[in-house]
Coordinates of C-alpha atoms in Angstrom, one line a residue:
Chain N
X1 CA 20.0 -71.4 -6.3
X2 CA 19.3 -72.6 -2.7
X3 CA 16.4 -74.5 -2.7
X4 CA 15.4 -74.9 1.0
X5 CA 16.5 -75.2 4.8
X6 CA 18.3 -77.3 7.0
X7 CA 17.7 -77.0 11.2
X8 CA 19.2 -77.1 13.1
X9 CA 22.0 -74.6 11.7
X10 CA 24.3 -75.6 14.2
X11 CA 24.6 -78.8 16.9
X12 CA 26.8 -79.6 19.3
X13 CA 27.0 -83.3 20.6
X14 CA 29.7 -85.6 22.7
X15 CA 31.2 -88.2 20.9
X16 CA 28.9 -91.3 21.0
X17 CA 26.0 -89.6 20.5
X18 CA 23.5 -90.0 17.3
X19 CA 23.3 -86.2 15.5
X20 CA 20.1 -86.0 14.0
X21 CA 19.5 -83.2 10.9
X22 CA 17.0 -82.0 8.7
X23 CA 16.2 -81.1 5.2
X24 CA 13.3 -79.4 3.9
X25 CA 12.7 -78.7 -0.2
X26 CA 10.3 -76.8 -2.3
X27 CA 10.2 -78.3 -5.5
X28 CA 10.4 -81.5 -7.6
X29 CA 13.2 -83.9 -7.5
X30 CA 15.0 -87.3 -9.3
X31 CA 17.2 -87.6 -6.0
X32 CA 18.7 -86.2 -3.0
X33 CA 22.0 -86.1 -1.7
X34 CA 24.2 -85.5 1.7
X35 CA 28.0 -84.0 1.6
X36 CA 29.9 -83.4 4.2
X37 CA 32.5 -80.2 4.2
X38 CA 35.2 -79.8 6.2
X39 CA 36.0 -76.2 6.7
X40 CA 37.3 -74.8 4.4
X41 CA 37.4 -77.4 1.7
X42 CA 35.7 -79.3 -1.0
X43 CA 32.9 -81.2 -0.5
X44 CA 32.5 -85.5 0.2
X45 CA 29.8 -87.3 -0.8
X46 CA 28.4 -89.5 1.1
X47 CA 24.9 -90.9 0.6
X48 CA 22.2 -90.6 -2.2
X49 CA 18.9 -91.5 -2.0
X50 CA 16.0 -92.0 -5.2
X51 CA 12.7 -90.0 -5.0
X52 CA 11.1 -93.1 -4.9
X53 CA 12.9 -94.6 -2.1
X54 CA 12.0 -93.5 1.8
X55 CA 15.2 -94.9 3.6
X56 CA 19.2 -95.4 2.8
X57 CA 22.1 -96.9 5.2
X58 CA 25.2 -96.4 4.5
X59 CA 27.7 -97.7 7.5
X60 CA 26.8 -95.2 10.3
X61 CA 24.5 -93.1 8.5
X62 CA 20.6 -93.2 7.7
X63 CA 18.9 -91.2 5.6
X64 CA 15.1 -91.1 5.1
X65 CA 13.0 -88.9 2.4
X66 CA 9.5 -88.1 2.6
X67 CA 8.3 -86.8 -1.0
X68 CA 4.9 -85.8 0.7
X69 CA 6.3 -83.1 2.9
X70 CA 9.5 -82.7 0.7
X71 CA 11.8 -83.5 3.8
X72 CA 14.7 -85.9 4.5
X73 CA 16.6 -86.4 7.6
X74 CA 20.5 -87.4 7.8
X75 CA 21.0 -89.4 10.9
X76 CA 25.0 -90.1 12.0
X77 CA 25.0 -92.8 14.8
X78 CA 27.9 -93.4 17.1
X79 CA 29.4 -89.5 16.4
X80 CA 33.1 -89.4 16.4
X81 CA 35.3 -86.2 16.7
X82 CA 36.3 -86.5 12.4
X83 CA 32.6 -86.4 11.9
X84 CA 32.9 -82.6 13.1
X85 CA 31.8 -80.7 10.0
X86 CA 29.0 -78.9 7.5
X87 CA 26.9 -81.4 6.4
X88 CA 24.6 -80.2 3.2
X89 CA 21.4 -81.6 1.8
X90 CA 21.3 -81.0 -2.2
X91 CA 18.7 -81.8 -4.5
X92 CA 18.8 -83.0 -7.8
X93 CA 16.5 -82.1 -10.6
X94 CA 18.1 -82.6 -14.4
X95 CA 21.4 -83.1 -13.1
X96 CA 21.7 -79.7 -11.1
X97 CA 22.1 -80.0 -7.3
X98 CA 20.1 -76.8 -5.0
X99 CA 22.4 -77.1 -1.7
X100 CA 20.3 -76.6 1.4
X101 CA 22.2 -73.9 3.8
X102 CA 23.8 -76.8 6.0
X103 CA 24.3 -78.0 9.6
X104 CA 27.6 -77.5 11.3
X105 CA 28.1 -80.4 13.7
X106 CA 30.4 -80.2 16.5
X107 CA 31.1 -83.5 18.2
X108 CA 32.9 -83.1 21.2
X109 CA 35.5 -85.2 22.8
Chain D
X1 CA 36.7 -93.2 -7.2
X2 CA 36.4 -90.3 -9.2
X3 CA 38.7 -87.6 -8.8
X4 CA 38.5 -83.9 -10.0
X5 CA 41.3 -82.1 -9.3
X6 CA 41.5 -78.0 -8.4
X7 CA 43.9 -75.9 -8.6
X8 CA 45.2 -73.5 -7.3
X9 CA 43.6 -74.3 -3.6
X10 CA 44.2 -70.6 -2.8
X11 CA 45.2 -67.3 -4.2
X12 CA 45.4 -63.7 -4.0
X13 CA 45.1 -61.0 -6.3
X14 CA 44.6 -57.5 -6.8
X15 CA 42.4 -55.6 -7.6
X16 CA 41.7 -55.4 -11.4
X17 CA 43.5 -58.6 -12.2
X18 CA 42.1 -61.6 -13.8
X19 CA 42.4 -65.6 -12.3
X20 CA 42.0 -68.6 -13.7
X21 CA 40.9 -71.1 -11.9
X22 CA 41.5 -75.3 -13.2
X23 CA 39.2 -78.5 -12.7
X24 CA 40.4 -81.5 -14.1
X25 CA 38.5 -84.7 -14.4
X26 CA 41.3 -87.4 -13.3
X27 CA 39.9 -90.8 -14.0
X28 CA 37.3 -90.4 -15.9
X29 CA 35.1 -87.8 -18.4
X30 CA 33.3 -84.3 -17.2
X31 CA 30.8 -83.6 -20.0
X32 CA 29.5 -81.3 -17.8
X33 CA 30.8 -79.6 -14.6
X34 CA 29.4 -76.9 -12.6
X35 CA 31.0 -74.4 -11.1
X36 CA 29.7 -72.5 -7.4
X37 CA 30.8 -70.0 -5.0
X38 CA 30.4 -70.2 -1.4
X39 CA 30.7 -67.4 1.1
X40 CA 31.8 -68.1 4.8
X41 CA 29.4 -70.1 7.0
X42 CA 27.0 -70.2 3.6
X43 CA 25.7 -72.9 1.4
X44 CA 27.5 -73.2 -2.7
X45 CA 25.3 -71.1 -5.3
X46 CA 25.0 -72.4 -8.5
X47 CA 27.1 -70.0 -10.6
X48 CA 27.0 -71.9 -14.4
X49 CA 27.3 -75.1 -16.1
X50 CA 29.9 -75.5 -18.5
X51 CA 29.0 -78.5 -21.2
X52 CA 32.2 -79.7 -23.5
X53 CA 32.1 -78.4 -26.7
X54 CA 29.4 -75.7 -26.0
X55 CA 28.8 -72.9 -24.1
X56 CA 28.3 -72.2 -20.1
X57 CA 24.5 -71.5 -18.8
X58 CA 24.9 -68.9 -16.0
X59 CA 22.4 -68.7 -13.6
X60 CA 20.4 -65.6 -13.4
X61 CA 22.4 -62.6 -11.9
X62 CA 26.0 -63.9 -12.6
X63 CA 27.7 -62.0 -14.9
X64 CA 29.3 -63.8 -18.2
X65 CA 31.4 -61.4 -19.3
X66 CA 33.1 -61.4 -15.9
X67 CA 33.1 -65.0 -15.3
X68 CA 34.4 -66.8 -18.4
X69 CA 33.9 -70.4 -18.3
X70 CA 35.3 -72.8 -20.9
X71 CA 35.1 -76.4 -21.2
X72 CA 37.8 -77.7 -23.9
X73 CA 37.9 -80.7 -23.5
X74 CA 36.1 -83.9 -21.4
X75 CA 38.9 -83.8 -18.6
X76 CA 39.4 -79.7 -18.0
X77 CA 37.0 -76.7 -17.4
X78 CA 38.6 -73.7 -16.7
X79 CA 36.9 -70.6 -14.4
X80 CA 38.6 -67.1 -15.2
X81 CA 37.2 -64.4 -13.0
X82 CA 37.9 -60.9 -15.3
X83 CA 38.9 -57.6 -13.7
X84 CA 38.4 -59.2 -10.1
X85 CA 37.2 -56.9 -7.4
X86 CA 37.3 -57.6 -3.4
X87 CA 33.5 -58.3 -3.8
X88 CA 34.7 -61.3 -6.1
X89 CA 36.7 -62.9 -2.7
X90 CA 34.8 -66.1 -2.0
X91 CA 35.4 -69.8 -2.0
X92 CA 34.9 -71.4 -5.7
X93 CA 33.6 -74.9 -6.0
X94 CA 33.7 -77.3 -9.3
X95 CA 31.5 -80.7 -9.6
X96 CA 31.2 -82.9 -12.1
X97 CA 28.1 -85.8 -12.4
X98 CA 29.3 -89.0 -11.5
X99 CA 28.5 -92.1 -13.0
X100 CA 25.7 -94.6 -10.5
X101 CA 24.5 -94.0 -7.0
X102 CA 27.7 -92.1 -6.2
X103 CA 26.6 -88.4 -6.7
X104 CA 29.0 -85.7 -7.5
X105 CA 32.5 -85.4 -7.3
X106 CA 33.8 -82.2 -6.2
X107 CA 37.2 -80.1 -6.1
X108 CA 38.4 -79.2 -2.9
X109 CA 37.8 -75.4 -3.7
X110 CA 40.0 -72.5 -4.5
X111 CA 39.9 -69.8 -2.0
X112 CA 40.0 -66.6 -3.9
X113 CA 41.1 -63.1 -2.1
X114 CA 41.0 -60.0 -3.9
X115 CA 43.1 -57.1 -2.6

């Protein structure tokens, strides 16, 4: 089941540029998690982060998670053209993920 | 890391036809895997969990008699869509838990047309 939104749906950004997304939830969670899809394949993982932690870095991405407003926020510093993309949000409750419905990031040469 | 391996990445079939689609667990054991479906420019639905040894949990609205999931063994779960219709034509996803902060491991999808 999809259990909330992303925004923007879609952003488009020149390479060296930060891309900035968001991910909002409805209900209870042990974690939550960022992928990244290229089109038309599988999905990566790339960064998990603990209901009771509020920030994650991993190389050039941050992620931040506000349990209070049930909200996190993937930011992707120094954009390169591979970082084009879906990126997903998924939260994790008893070991099922609810995928958010993504932000397709275009980074521009 | 991890590895679960799909197969096939693609294929079509017609109408009435049944496929069976494979995850494999390369380097290490799937008790559990889960199997989604994504349509274009959409998110992955949950579609069931298949547990080794047991049987799936479908989510509410998908149909187990039409998608029959089994789970043999720790390293394979196998997807069979039954009678496939064009409406069944989507992107199918496996994932399987992996073990510390490193999330889940995916397939890389089999893109299923039905003619």
């Amino acid at each position: 089941s999809q259990q909330g939104e992303e925004d923007p749906q879609a952003l488009s950004i020149q390479e060296g540029e930060n891309a900035t997304m968001n991910c909002s939830y409805k209900t209870s969670i042990n974690n939550l998690q960022w992928y990244r899809q290229n089109s038309g394949r599988g999905l990566v993982h790339l960064i998990l982060i603990r209901s009771n932690e509020r920030e994650k870095h991993s190389g050039r991405l941050r992620v931040t998670l506000d349990t209070s407003k049930k909200s996190s926020s993937l930011l992707i510093t120094a954009s390169r053209a591979a970082d084009t993309a879906s990126y997903f949000c998924a939260t994790a409750f008893d070991y099922k993920l609810s995928f958010g419905a993504g932000t397709t990031v275009t980074v521009r040469a | 890391g991890a590895v679960v391996s799909q197969h096939p990445s693609w294929v079509i079939c017609k109408s009435g036809t049944s496929v069976k689609i494979e995850c494999r667990s390369l380097d290490f054991q799937a008790t559990t895997m889960f199997w989604y479906r994504q349509f274009p420019k959409q998110s992955l639905m949950l579609m069931a969990t298949s547990n080794e040894g047991s049987k799936a949990t479908y989510e509410q609205g998908v149909e187990k008699d039409k998608f029959l999931i089994n789970h043999a063994s720790l390293t394979l779960s196998t997807l069979t869509v039954t009678s496939a219709h064009p409406e069944d034509s989507s992107f199918y996803i496996c994932s399987a838990p992996t073990e510390g902060n490193h999330g889940y491991t995916f397939g890389s999808g089999t893109r299923l047309t039905v003619v």
